[in-house]
mmCIF file of C-alpha atoms and ligand atoms in Angstrom:
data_model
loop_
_atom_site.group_PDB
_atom_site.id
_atom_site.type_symbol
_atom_site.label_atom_id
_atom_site.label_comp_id
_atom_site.label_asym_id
_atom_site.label_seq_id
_atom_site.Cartn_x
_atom_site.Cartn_y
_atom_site.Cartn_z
ATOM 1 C CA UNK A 296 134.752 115.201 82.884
ATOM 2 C CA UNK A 297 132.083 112.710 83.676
ATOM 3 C CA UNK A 298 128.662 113.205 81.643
ATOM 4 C CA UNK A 299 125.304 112.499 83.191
ATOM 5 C CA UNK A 300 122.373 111.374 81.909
ATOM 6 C CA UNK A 301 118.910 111.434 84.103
ATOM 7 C CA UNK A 302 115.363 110.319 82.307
ATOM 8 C CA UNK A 303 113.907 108.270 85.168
ATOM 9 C CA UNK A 304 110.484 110.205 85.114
ATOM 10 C CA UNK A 305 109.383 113.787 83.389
ATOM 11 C CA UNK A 306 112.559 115.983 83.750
ATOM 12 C CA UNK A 307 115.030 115.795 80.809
ATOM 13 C CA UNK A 308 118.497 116.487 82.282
ATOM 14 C CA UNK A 309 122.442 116.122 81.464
ATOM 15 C CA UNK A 310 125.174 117.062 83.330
ATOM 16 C CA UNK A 311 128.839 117.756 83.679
ATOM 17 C CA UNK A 312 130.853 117.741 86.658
ATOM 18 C CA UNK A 313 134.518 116.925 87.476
ATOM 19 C CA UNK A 314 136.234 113.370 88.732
ATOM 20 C CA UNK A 315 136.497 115.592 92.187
ATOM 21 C CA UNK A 316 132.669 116.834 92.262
ATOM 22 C CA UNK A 317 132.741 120.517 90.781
ATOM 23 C CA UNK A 318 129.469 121.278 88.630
ATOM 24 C CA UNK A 319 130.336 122.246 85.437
ATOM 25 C CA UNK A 320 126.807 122.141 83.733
ATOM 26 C CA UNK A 321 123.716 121.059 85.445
ATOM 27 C CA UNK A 322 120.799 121.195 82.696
ATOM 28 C CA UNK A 323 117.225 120.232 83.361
ATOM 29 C CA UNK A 324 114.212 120.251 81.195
ATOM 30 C CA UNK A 325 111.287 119.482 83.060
ATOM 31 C CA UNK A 326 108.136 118.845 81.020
ATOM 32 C CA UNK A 327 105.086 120.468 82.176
ATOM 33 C CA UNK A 328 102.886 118.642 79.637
ATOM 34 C CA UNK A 329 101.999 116.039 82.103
ATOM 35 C CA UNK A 330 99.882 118.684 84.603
ATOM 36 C CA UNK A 331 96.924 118.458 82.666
ATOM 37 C CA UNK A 332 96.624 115.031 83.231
ATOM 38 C CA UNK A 333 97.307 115.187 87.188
ATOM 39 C CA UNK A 334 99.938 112.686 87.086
ATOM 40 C CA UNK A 335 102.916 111.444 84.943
ATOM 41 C CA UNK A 336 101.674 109.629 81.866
ATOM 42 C CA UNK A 337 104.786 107.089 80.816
ATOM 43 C CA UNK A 338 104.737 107.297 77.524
ATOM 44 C CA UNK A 339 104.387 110.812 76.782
ATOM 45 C CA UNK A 340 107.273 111.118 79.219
ATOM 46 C CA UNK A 341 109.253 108.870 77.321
ATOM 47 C CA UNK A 342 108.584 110.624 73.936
ATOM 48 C CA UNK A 343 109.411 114.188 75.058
ATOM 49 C CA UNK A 344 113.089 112.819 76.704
ATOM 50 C CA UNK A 345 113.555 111.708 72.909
ATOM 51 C CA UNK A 346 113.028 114.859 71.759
ATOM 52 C CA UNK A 347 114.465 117.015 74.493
ATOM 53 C CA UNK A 348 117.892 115.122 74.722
ATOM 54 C CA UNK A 349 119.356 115.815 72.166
ATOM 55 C CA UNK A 350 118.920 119.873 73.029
ATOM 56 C CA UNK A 351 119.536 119.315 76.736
ATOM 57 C CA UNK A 352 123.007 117.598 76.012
ATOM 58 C CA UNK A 353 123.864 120.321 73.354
ATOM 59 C CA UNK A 354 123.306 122.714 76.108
ATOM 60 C CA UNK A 355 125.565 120.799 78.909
ATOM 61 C CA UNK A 356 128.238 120.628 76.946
ATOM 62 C CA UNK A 357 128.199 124.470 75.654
ATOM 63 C CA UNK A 358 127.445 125.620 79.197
ATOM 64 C CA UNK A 359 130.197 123.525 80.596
ATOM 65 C CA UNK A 360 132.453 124.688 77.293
ATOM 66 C CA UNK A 361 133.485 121.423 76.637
ATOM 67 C CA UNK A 362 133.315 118.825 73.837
ATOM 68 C CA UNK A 363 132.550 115.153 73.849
ATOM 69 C CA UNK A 364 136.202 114.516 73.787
ATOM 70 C CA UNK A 365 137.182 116.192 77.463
ATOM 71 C CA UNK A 366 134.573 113.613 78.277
ATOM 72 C CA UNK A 367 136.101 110.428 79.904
ATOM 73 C CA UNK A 368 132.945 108.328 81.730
ATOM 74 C CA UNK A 369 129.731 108.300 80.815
ATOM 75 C CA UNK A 370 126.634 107.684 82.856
ATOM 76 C CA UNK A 371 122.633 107.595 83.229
ATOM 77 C CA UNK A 372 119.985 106.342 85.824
ATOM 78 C CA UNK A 373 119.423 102.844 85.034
ATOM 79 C CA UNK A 374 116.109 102.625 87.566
ATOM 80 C CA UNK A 375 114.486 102.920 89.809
ATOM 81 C CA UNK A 376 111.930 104.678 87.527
ATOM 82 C CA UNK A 377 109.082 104.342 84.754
ATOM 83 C CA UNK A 378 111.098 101.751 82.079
ATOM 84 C CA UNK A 379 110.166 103.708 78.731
ATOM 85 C CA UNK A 380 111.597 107.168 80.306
ATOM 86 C CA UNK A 381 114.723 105.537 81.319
ATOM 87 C CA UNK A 382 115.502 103.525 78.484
ATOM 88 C CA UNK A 383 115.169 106.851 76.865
ATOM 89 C CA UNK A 384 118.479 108.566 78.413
ATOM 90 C CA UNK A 385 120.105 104.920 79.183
ATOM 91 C CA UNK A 386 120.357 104.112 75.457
ATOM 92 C CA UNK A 387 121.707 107.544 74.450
ATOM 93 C CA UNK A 388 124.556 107.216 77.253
ATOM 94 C CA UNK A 389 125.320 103.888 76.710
ATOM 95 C CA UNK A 390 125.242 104.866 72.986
ATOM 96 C CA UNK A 391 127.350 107.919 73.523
ATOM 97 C CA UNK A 392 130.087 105.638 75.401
ATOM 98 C CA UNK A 393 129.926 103.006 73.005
ATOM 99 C CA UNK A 394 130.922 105.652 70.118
ATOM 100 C CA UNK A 395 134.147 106.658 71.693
ATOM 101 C CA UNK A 396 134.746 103.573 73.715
ATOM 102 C CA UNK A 397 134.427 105.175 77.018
ATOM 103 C CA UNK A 398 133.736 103.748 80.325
ATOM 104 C CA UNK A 399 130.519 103.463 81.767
ATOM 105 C CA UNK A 400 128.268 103.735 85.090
ATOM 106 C CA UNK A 401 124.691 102.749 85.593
ATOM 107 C CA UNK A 402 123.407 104.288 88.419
ATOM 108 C CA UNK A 403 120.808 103.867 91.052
ATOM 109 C CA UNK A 404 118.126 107.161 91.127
ATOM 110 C CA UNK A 405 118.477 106.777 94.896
ATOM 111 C CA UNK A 406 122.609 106.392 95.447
ATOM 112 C CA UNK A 407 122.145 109.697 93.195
ATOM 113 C CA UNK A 408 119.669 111.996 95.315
ATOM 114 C CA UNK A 409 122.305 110.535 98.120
ATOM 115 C CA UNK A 410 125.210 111.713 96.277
ATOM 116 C CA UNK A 411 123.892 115.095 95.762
ATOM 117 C CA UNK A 412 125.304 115.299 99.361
ATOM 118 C CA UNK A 413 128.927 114.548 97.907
ATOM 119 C CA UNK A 414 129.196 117.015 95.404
ATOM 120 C CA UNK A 415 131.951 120.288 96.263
ATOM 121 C CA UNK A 416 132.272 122.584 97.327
ATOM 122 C CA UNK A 417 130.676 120.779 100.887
ATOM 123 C CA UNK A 418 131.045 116.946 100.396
ATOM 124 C CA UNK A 419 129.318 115.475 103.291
ATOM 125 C CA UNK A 420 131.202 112.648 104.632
ATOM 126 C CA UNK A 421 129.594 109.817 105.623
ATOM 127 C CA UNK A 422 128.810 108.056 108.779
ATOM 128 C CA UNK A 423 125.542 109.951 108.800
ATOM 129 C CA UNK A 424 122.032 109.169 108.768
ATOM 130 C CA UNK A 425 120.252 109.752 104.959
ATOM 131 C CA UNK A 426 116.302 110.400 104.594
ATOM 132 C CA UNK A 427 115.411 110.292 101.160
ATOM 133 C CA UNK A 428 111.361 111.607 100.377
ATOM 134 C CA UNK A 429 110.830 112.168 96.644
ATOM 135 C CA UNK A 430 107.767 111.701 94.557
ATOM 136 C CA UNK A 431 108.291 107.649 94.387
ATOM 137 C CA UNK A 432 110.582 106.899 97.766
ATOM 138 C CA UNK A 433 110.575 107.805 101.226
ATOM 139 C CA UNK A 434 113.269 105.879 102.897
ATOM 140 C CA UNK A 435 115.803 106.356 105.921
ATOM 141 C CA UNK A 436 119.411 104.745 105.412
ATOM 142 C CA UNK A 437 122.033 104.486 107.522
ATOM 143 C CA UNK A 438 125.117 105.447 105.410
ATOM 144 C CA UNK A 439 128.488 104.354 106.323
ATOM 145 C CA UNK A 440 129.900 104.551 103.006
ATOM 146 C CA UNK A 441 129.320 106.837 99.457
ATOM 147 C CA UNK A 442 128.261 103.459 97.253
ATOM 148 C CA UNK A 443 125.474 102.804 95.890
ATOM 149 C CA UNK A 444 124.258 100.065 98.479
ATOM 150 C CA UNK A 445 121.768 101.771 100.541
ATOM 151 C CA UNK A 446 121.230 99.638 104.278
ATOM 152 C CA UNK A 447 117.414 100.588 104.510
ATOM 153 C CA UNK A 448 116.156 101.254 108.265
ATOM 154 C CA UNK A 449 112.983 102.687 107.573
ATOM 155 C CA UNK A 450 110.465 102.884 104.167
ATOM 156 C CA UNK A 451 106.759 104.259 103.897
ATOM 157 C CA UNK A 452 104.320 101.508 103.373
ATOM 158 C CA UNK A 453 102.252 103.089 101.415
ATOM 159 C CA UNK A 454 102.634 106.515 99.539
ATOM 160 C CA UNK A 455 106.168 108.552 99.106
ATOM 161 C CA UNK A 456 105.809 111.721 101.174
ATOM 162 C CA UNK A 457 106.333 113.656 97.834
ATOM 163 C CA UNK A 458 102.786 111.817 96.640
ATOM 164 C CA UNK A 459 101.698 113.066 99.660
ATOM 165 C CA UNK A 460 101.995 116.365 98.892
ATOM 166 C CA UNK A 461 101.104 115.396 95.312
ATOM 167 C CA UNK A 462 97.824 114.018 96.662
ATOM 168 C CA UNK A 463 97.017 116.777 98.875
ATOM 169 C CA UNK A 464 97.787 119.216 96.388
ATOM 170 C CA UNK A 465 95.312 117.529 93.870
ATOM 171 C CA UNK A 466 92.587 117.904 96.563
ATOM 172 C CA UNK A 467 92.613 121.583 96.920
ATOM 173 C CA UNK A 468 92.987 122.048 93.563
ATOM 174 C CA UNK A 469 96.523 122.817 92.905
ATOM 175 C CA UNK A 470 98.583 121.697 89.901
ATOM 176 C CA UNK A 471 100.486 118.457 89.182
ATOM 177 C CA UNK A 472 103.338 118.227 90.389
ATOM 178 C CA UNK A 473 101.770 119.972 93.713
ATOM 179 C CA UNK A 474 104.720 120.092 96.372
ATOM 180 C CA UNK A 475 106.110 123.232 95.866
ATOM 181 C CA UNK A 476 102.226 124.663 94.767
ATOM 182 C CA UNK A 477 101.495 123.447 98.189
ATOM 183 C CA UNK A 478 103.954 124.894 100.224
ATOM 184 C CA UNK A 479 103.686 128.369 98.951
ATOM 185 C CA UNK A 480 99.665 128.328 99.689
ATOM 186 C CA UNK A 481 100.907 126.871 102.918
ATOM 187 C CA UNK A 482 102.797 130.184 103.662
ATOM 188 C CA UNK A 483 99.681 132.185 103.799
ATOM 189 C CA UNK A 484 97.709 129.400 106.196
ATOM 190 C CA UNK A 485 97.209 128.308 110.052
ATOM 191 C CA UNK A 486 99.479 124.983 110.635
ATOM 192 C CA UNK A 487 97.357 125.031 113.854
ATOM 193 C CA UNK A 488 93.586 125.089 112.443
ATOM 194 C CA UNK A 489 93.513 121.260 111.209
ATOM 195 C CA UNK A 490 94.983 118.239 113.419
ATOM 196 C CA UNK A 491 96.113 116.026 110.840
ATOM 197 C CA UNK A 492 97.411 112.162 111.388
ATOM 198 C CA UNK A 493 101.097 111.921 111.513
ATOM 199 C CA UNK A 494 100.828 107.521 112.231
ATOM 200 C CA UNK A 495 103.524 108.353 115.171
ATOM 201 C CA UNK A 496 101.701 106.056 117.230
ATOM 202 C CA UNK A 497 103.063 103.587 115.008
ATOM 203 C CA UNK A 498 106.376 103.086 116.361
ATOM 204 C CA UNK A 499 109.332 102.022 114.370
ATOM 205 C CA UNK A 500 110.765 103.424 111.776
ATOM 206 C CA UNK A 501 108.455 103.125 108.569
ATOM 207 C CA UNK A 502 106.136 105.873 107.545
ATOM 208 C CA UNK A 503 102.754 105.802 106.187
ATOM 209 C CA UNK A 504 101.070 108.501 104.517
ATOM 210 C CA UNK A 505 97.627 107.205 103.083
ATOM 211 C CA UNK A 506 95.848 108.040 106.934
ATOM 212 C CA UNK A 507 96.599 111.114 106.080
ATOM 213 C CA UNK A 508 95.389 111.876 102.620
ATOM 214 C CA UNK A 509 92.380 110.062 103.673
ATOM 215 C CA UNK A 510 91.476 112.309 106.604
ATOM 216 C CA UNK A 511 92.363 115.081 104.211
ATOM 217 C CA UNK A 512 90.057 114.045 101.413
ATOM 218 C CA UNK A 513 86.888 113.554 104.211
ATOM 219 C CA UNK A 514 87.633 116.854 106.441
ATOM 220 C CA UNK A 515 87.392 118.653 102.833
ATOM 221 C CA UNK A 516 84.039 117.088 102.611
ATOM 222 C CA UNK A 517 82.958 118.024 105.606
ATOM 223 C CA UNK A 518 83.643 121.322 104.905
ATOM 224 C CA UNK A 519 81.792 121.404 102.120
ATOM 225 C CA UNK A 520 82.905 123.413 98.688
ATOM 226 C CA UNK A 521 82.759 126.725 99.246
ATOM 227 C CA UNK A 522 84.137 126.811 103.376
ATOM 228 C CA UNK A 523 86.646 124.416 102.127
ATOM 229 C CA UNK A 524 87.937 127.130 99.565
ATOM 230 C CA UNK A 525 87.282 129.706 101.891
ATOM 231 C CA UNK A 526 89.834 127.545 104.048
ATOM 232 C CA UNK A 527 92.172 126.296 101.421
ATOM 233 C CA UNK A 528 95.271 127.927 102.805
ATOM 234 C CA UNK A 529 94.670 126.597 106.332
ATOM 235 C CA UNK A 530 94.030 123.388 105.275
ATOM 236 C CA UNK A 531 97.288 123.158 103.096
ATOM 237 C CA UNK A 532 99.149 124.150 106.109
ATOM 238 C CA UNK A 533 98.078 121.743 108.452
ATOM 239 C CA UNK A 534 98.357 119.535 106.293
ATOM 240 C CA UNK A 535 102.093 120.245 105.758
ATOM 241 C CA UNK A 536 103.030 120.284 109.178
ATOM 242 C CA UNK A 537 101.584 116.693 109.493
ATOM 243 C CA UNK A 538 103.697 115.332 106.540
ATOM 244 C CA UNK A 539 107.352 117.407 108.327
ATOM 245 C CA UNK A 540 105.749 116.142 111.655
ATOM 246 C CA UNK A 541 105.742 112.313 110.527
ATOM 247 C CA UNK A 542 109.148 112.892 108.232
ATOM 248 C CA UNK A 543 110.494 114.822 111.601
ATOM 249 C CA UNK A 544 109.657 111.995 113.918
ATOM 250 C CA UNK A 545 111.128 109.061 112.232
ATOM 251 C CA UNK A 546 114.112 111.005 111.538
ATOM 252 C CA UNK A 547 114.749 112.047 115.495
ATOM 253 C CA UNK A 548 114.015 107.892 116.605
ATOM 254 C CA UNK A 549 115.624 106.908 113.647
ATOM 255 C CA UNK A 550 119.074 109.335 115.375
ATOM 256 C CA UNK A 551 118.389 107.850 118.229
ATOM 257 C CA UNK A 552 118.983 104.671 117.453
ATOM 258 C CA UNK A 553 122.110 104.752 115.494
ATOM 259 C CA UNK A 554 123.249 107.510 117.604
ATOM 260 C CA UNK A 555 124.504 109.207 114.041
ATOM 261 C CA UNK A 556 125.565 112.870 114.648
ATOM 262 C CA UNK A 557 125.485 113.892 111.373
ATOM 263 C CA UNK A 558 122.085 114.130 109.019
ATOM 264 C CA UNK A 559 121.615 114.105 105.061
ATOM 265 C CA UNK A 560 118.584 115.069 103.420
ATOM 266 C CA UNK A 561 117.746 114.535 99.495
ATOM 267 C CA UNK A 562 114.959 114.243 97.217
ATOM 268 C CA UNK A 563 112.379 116.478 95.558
ATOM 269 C CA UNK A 564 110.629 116.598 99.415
ATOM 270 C CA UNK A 565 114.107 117.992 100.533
ATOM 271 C CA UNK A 566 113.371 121.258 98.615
ATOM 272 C CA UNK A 567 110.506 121.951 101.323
ATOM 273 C CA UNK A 568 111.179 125.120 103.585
ATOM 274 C CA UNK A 569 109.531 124.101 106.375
ATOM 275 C CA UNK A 570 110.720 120.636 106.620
ATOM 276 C CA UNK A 571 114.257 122.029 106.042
ATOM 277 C CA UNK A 572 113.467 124.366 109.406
ATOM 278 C CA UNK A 573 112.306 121.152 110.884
ATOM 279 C CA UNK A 574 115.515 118.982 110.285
ATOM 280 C CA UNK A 575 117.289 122.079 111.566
ATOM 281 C CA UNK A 576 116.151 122.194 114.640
ATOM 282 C CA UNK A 577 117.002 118.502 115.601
ATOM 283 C CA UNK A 578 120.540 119.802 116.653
ATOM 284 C CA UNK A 579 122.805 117.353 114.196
ATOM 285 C CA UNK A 580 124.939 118.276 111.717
ATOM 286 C CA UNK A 581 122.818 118.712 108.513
ATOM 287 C CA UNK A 582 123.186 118.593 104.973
ATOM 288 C CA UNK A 583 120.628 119.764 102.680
ATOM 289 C CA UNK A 584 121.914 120.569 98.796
ATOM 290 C CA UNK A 585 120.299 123.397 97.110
ATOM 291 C CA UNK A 586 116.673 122.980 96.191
ATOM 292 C CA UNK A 587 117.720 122.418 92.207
ATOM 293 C CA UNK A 588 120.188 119.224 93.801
ATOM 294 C CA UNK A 589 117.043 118.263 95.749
ATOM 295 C CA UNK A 590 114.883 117.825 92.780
ATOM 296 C CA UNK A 591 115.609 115.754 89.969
ATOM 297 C CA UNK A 592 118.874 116.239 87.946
ATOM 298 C CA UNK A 593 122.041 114.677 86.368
ATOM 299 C CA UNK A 594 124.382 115.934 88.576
ATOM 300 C CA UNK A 595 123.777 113.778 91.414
ATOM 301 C CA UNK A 596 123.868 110.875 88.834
ATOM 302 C CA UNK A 597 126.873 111.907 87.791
ATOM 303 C CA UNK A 598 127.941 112.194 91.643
ATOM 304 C CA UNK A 599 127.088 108.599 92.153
ATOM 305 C CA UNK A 600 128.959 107.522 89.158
ATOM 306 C CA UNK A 601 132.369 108.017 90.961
ATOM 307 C CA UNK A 602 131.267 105.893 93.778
ATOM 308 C CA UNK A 603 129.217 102.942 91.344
ATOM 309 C CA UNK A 604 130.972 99.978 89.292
ATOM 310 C CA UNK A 605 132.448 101.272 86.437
ATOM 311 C CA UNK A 606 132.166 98.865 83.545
ATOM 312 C CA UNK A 607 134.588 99.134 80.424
ATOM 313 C CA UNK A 608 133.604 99.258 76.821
ATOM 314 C CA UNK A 609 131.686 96.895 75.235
ATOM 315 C CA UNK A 610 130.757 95.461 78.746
ATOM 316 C CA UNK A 611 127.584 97.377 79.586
ATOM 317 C CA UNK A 612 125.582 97.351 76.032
ATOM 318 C CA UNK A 613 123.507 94.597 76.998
ATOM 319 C CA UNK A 614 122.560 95.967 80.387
ATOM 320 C CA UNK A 615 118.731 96.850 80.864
ATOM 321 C CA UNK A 616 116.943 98.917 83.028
ATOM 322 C CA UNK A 617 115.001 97.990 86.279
ATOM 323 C CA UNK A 618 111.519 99.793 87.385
ATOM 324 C CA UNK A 619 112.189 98.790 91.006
ATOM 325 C CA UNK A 620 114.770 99.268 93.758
ATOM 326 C CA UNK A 621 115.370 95.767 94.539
ATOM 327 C CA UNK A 622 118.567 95.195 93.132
ATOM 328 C CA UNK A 623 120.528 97.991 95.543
ATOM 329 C CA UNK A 624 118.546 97.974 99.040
ATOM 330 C CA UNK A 625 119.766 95.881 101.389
ATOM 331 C CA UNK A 626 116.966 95.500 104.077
HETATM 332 O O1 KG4 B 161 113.028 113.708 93.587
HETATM 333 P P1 KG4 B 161 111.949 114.227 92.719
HETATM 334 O O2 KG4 B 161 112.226 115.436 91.879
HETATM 335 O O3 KG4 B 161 111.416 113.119 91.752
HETATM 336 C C1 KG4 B 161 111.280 111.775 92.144
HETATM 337 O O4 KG4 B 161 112.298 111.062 92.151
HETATM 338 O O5 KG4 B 161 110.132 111.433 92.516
HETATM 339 O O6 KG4 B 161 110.710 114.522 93.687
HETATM 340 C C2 KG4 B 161 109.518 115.022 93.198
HETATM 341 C C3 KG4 B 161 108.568 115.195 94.369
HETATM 342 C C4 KG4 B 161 107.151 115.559 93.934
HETATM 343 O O7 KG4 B 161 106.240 114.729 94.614
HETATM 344 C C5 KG4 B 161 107.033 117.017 94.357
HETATM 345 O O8 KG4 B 161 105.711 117.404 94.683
HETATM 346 C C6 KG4 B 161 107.930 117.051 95.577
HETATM 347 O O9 KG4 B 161 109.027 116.239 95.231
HETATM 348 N N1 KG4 B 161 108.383 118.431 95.865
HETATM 349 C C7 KG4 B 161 108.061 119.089 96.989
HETATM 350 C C8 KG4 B 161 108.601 120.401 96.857
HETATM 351 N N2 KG4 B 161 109.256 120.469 95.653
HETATM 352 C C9 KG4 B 161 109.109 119.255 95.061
HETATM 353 N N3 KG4 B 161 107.369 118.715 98.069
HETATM 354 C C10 KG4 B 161 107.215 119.626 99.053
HETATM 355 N N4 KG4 B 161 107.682 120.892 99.000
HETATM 356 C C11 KG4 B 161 108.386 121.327 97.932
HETATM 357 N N5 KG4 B 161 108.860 122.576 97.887
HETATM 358 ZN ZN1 ZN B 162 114.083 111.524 92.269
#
């Protein structure tokens, strides 16, 4: 069994699968503390995975009806993410491993929302084409292999389309985090009654996102209170459609140019109904995971751990953590 750790921002999870992919135990604790505040705030974050762990593992390992001793690699996000929540589940693994002299894997958060793709019972093979849009990345790779080396072809320069949505979400008054908020208010609205900036004049393969919170932000001024509540609904679904319009758009040049045939999708943005409908329609073979394998959660670390460096006991206790994504991208 390979246990995984995942702490890299405010969900608390631990997983089990097997060496060939099978979920065994997929916990995740996701702290709702931080929605009063609008955002994340680090260090509470990193004081609630110390107190959650401990639970959440408990809870893997009894849902999975194993002990620590069926365990035989042990693993945890080592960044990109905020430092204090990773070193948070990174010590505990790397503790855990240490104890029983196991092997261990540091993995990048990204390889992992990749490798929820490779998980059974439907392990996507690569070639494909990736596009990864979570709360902190929105990237397009093109993946010719399952490591953890991700050749970048496209990144937003500015916000992640899940901060997007975040943004968006904040502006019509919805809760933090405000994807999913969004999308169901969305349901109810007119995709047609606001044209929002998608940047597609832009060309290339980058996105940016910060146009479109913008014109957002002044079209509910213009509106004024009361007709922009009156509105709300409308508003959150044009807004939508711009975001899957400028995801959808990079995704079909971005085909077009590697001439991939096959498509994987991944990150908390991947959960998104309409942008799965979207991706559908661009006639490739496409792999979205279930929402829950979208989102944050160990399992895809624990995916990427079969494909990552493996280091042997006591190799990896003086390994650190990284904030930034530097160290895996290749450009
Ligand atoms: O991958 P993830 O769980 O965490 C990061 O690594 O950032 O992604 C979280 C992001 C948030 O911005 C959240 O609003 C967005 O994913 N998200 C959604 C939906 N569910 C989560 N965005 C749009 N529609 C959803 N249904
Ligand atoms: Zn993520």
């Amino acid at each position: 069994m390979i246990l995984a750790i995942e702490t890299s921002c405010d969900d608390t999870c631990a997983a089990l699968i097997t060496p060939s992919g099978e979920i065994a135990a997929n916990i995740i604790s996701s702290q709702t503390v931080h929605s009063r505040f609008g955002g994340v705030v680090p260090e509470i974050a990193s004081r609630h995975h110390l107190t959650l762990l401990p639970a959440v593992l408990d809870d893997a390992l009894a849902t999975a009806g194993v002990t620590l001793d069926d365990v035989t690699l042990v693993a945890a996000t080592r960044g990109p993410g905020l430092v204090a929540a990773l070193l948070v589940g990174f010590c505990a693994a790397k503790s855990l491993a240490a104890a029983r002299e196991l092997p261990f894997a540091p993995v990048d958060h990204l390889h992992g929302h990749l490798a929820a793709s490779f998980l059974a019972p439907s392990s996507f093979e690569p070639p494909f084409l990736a596009l990864i849009a979570s709360g902190g990345h929105t990237l397009l790779a093109d993946v010719n292999d399952a490591g953890p080396q991700l050749h970048v072809i496209g990144q937003t320069l500015d916000d992640a389309a899940g901060e997007a949505f975040d943004k968006g979400a904040r502006l019509l008054g919805l809760g933090y985090p405000g994807g999913a908020a969004l999308e169901a208010l969305a349901a109810t609205g007119d995709p047609d009654a606001f044209a929002f900036p998608t940047a597609a004049r832009m060309g290339g393969l980058d996105f940016s996102f910060a146009g479109l919170k913008t014109a957002l932000l002044y079209k509910v001024r213009e509106l004024g209170e009361a007709e922009a509540t009156r509105l709300r609904a409308d508003l959150a679904a044009s807004y939508q459609r711009a975001i899957v319009e400028a995801l959808t758009i990079r995704v079909r040049r971005a085909l077009k140019q590697t001439r991939a045939t096959k498509l994987a999708v991944g990150g908390g943005v991947a959960a998104n109904g309409p942008l799965r409908e979207a991706l559908g329609a661009l006639g490739v073979e496409l792999d979205v995971p279930p929402r829950l394998l979208c989102t944050d959660n160990a399992a895809m670390i624990a995916s990427a751990a079969r494909y990552s460096p493996v280091l042997q006991f006591p190799d990896y206790l003086e390994l650190d953590v990284y904030a930034t994504g530097e160290r895996t991208l290749v450009a």
